[in-house]
CSV table of C-alpha atoms in Angstrom, one decimal:
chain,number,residue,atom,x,y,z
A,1,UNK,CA,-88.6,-35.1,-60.1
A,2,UNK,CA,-86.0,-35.8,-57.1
A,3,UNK,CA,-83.5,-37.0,-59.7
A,4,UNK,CA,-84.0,-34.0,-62.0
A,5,UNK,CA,-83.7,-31.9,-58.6
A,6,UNK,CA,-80.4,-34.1,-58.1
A,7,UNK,CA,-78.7,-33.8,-61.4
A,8,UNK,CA,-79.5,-30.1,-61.3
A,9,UNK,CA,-78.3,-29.6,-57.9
A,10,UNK,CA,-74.3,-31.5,-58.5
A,11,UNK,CA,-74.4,-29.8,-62.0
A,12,UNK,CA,-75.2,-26.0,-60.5
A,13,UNK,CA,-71.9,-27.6,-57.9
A,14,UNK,CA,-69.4,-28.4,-60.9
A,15,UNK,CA,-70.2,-24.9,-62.6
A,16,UNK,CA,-69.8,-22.7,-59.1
A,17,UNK,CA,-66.2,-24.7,-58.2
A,18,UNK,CA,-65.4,-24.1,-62.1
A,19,UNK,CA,-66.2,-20.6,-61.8
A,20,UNK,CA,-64.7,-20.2,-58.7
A,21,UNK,CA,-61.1,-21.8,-60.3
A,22,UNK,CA,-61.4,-19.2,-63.0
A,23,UNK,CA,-61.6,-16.7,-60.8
A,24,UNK,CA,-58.9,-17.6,-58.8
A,25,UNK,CA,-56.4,-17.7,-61.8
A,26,UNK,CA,-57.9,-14.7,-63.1
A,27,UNK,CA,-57.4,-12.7,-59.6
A,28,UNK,CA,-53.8,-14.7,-59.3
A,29,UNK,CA,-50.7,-11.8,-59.8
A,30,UNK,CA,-48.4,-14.6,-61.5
A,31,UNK,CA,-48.9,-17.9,-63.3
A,32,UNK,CA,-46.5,-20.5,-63.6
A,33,UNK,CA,-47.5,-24.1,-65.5
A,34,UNK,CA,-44.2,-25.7,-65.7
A,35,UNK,CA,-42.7,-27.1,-62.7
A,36,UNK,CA,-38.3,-27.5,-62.4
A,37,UNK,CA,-39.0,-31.1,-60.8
A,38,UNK,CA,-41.3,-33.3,-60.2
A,39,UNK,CA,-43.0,-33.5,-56.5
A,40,UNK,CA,-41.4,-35.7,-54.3
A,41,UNK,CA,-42.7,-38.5,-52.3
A,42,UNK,CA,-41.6,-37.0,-49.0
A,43,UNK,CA,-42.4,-33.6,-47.6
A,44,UNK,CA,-39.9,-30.9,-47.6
A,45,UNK,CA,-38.5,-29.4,-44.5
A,46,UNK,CA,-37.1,-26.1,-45.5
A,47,UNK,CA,-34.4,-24.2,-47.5
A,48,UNK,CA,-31.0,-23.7,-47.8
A,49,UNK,CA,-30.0,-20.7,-46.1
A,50,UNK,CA,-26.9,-19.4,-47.0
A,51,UNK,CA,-25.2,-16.4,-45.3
A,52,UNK,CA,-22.6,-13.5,-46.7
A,53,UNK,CA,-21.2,-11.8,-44.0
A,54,UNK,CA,-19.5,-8.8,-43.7
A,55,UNK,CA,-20.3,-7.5,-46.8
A,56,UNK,CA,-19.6,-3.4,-48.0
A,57,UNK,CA,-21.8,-1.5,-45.6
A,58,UNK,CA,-22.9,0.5,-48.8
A,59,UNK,CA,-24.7,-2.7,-49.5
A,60,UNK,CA,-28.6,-0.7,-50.1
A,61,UNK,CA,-30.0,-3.0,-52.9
A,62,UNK,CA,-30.9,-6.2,-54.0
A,63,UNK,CA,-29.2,-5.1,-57.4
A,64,UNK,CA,-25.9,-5.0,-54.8
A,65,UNK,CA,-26.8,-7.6,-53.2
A,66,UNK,CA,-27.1,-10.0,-56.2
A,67,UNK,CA,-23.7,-8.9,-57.4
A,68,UNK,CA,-22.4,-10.3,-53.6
A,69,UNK,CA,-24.4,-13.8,-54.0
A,70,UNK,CA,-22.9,-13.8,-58.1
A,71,UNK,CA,-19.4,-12.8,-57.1
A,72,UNK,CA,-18.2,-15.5,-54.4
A,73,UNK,CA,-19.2,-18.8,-52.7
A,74,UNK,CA,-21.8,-17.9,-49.2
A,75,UNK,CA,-19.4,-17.7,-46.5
A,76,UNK,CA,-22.1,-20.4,-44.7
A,77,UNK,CA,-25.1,-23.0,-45.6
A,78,UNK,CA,-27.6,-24.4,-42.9
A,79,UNK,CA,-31.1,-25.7,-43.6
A,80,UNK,CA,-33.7,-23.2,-42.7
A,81,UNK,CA,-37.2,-25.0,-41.9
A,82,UNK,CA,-38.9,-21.7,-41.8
A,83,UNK,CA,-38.1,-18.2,-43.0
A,84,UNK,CA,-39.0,-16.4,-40.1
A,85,UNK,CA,-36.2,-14.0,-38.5
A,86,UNK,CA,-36.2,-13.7,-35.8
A,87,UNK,CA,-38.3,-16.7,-34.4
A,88,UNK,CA,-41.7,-15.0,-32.4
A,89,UNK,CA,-45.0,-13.7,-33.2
A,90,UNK,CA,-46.0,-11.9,-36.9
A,91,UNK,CA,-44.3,-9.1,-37.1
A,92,UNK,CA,-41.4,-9.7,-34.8
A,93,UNK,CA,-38.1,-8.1,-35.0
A,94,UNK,CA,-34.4,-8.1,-33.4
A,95,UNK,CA,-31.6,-6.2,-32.0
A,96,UNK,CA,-29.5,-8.8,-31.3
A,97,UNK,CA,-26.0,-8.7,-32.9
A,98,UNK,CA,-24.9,-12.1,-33.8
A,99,UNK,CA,-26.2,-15.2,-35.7
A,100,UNK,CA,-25.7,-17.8,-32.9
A,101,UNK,CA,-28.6,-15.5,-31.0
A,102,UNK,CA,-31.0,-15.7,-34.1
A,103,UNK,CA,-30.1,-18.6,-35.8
A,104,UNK,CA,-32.6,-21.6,-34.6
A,105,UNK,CA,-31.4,-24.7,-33.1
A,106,UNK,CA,-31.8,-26.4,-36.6
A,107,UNK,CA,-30.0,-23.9,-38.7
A,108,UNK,CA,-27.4,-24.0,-36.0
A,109,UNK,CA,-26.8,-27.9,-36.3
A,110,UNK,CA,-26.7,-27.9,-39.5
A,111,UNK,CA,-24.2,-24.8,-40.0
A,112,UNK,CA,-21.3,-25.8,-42.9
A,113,UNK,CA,-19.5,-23.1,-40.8
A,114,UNK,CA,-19.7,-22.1,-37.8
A,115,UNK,CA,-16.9,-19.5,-37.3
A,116,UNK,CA,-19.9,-17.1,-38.4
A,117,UNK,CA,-22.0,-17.6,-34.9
A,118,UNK,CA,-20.1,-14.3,-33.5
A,119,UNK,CA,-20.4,-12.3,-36.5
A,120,UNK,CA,-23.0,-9.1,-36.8
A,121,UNK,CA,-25.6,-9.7,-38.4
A,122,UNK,CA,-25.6,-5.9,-39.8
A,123,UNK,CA,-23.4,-6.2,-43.2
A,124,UNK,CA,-25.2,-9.4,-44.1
A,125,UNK,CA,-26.8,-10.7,-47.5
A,126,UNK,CA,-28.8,-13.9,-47.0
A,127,UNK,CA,-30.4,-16.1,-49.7
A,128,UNK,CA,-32.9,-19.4,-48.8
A,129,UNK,CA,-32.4,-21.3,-51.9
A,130,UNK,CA,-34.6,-24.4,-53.0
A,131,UNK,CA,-38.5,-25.1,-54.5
A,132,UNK,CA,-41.5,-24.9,-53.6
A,133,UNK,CA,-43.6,-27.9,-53.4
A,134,UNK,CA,-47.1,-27.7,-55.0
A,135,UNK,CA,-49.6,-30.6,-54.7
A,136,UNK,CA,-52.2,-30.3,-57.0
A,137,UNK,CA,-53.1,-28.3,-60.0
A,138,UNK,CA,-54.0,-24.6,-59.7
A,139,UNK,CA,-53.2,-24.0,-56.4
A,140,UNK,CA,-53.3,-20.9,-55.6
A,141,UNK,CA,-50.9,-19.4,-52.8
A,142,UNK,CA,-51.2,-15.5,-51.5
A,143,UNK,CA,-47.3,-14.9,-50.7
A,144,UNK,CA,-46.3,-11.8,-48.5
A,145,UNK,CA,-42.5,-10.7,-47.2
A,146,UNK,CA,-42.1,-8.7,-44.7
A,147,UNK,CA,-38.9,-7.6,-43.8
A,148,UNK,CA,-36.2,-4.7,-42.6
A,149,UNK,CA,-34.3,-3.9,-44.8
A,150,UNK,CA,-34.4,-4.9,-48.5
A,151,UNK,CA,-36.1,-8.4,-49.6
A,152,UNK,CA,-37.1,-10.1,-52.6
A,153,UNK,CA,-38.9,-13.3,-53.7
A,154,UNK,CA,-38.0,-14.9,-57.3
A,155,UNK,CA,-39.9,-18.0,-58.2
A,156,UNK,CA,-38.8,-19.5,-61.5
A,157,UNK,CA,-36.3,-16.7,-62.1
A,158,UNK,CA,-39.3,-14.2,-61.8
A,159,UNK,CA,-39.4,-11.7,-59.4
A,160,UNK,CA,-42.7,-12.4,-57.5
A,161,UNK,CA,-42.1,-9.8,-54.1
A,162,UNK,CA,-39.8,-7.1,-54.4
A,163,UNK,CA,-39.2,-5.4,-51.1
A,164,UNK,CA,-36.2,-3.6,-52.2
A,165,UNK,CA,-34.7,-0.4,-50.2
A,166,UNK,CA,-33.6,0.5,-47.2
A,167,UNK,CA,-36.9,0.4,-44.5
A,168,UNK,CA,-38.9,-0.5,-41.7
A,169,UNK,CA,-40.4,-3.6,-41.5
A,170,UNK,CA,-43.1,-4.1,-43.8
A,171,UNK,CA,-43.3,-6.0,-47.6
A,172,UNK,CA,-45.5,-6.5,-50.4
A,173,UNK,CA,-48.6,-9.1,-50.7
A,174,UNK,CA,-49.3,-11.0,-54.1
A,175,UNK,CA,-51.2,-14.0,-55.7
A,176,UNK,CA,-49.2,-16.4,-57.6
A,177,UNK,CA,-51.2,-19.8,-59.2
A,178,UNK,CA,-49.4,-22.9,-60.3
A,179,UNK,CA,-51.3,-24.9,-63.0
A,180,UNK,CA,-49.3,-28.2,-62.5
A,181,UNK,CA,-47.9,-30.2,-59.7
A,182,UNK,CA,-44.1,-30.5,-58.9
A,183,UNK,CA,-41.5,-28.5,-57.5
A,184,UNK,CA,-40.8,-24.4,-58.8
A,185,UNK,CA,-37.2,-23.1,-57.5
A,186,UNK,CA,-37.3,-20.6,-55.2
A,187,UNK,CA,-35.3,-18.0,-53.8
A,188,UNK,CA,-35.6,-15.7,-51.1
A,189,UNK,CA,-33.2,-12.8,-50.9
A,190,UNK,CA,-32.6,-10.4,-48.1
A,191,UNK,CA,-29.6,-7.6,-46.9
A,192,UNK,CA,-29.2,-6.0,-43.7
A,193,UNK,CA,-26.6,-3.2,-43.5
A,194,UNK,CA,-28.6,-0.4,-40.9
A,195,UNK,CA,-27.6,-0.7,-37.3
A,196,UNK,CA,-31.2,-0.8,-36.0
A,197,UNK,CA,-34.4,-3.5,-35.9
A,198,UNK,CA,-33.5,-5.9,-38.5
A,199,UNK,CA,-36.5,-9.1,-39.3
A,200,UNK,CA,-37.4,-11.6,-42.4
A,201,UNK,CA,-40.8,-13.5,-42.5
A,202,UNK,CA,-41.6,-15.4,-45.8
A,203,UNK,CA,-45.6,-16.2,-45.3
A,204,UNK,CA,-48.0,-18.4,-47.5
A,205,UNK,CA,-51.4,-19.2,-47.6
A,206,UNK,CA,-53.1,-21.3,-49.7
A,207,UNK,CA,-56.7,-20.8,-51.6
A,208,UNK,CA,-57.2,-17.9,-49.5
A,209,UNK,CA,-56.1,-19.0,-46.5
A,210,UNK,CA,-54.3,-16.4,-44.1
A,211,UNK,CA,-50.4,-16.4,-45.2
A,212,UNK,CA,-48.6,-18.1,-42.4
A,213,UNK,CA,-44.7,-18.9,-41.5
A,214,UNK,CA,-45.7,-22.2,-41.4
A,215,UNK,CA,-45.3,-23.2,-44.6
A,216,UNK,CA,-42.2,-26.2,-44.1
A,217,UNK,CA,-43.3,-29.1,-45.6
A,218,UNK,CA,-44.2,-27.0,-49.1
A,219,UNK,CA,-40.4,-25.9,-48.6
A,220,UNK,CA,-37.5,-28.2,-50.6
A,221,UNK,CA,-33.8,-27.5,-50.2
A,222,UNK,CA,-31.4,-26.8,-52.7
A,223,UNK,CA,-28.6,-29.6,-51.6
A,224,UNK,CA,-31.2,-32.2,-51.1
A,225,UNK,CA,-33.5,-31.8,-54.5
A,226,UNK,CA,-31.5,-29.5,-57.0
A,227,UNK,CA,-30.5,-30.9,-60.9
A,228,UNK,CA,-26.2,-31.0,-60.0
A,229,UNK,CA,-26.5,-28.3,-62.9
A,230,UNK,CA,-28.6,-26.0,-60.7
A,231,UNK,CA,-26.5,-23.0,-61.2
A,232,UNK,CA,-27.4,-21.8,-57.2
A,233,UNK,CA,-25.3,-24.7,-55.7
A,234,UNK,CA,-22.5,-23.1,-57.5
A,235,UNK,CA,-22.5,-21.0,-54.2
A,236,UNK,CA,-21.2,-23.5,-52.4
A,237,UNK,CA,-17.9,-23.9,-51.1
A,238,UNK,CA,-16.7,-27.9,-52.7
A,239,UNK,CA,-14.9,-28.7,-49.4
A,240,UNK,CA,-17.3,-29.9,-47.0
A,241,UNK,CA,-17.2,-32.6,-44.9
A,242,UNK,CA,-20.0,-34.4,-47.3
A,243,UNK,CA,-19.4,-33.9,-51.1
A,244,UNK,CA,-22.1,-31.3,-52.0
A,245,UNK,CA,-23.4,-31.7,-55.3
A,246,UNK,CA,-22.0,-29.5,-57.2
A,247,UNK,CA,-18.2,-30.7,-55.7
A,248,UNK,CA,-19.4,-34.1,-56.7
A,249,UNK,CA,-18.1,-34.0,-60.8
A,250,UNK,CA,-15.0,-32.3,-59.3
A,251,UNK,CA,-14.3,-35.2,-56.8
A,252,UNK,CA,-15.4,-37.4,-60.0
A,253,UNK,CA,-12.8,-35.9,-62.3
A,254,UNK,CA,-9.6,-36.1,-59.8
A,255,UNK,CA,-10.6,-39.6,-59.3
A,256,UNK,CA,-10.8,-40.2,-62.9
A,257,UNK,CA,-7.5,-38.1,-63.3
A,258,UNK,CA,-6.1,-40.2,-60.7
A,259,UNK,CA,-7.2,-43.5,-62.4
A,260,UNK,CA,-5.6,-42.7,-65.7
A,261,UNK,CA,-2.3,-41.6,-63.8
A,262,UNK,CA,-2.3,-44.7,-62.7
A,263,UNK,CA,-2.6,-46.8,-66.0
A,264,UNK,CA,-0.1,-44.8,-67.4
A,265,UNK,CA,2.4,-45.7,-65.3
């Protein structure tokens, strides 16, 4: 009798968790199965933030926004360990002016430029650029972005979060489920061109959890993890210090240029 009691008992168990992944992907907004990459052994630490300063101050749209990021290289990268703008409690936002008073102590360090620390921050379009790390199958994240102004979230080329507009601070909430572990590329877009409040928080909570900033070690950089096809590191500037990778078959051909020179003569 116990062991029919038992088997009953762990069978009524498999059938509830069952149901209950069902109805996660059923309530889940989006569903992606095919990951860009496969998960890494390490944890991430954050994306690639990259910066366009003093853009048109017309600049009202992500639609103008895009056409920034698509027309010229980011006039700065740094690695951004969270997307939270400025740094403070849920919901924060600034007044200050210039990106060496909101940029962390991270981002700062690891600045490809910093001429941009006394720019405004008004007339700015700002793109994180990497993946996101899932662990398991069927996760299921709840994703919000908040922000003032105009924001958007793409994963996998698919527009999850559109915040678009000119507005206070506030953003959209949705459900996205990934089937399969590995890494789905990510980007976060944003634009700032009112002189007033500006703020960016990219929030995610897992299996119902309550979204939080907090979310680093999910987060995978572009420079670090991207395919050298990756289209996005095409935004990069090929004259760093360190060879990005997409300078790298640049730097490959002039050597091999320069190696052929040399047998010809």
């Amino acid at each position: 009798m116990g062991f029919i009691m038992k088997s009953s008992a762990k069978f009524l168990l498999t059938t509830a968790s069952a149901l209950l992944l069902s109805a996660n992907a059923l309530a889940a907004d989006f569903t992606f199965t095919t990951p860009t990459l496969a998960l890494p052994a390490t944890s991430g630490n954050g994306l690639t933030g990259q910066l366009w300063t003093n853009v048109d101050p017309n600049t009202d749209t992500l639609a103008q926004a895009q056409a920034i990021i698509a027309g010229g290289y980011a006039t700065a990268n740094f690695l951004a360990t969270t997307i939270d703008y400025p740094v403070g409690a849920a919901g924060s936002t600034s007044v200050f002016s210039t990106y060496g008073a909101v940029l962390d102590a991270t981002a700062q360090a690891t600045l490809d430029n910093t001429a941009v620390l006394p720019d405004d921050v008004l007339n700015t379009v700002m793109r994180f650029a990497g993946f996101f790390g899932v662990q398991s199958a069927n996760e299921v994240w709840t994703f919000t972005l908040p922000s003032d102004d105009g924001s958007a979230l793409d994963i996998q080329g698919t527009r999850v979060l559109n915040n678009d507009g000119i507005h206070a601070f506030s953003g959209p909430t949705r459900t996205v489920e990934f089937t399969m572990p590995g890494l789905y590329a990510m980007n976060v877009l944003f634009f700032e061109s009112q002189p007033s409040d500006w703020g960016l928080e990219l929030r995610g909570g897992l299996n119902g959890a309550t979204p939080t900033t907090a979310i680093s070690s999910r987060l995978y950089n572009l420079i670090t993890y991207a395919d050298p096809n990756d289209d996005r590191l095409g935004s990069i500037q090929p004259n760093n210090s360190v060879p990005e990778p997409a300078s790298l078959p640049l730097l490959g051909a002039a050597l091999l240029g320069a190696f052929a020179y040399l047998r010809r003569r």
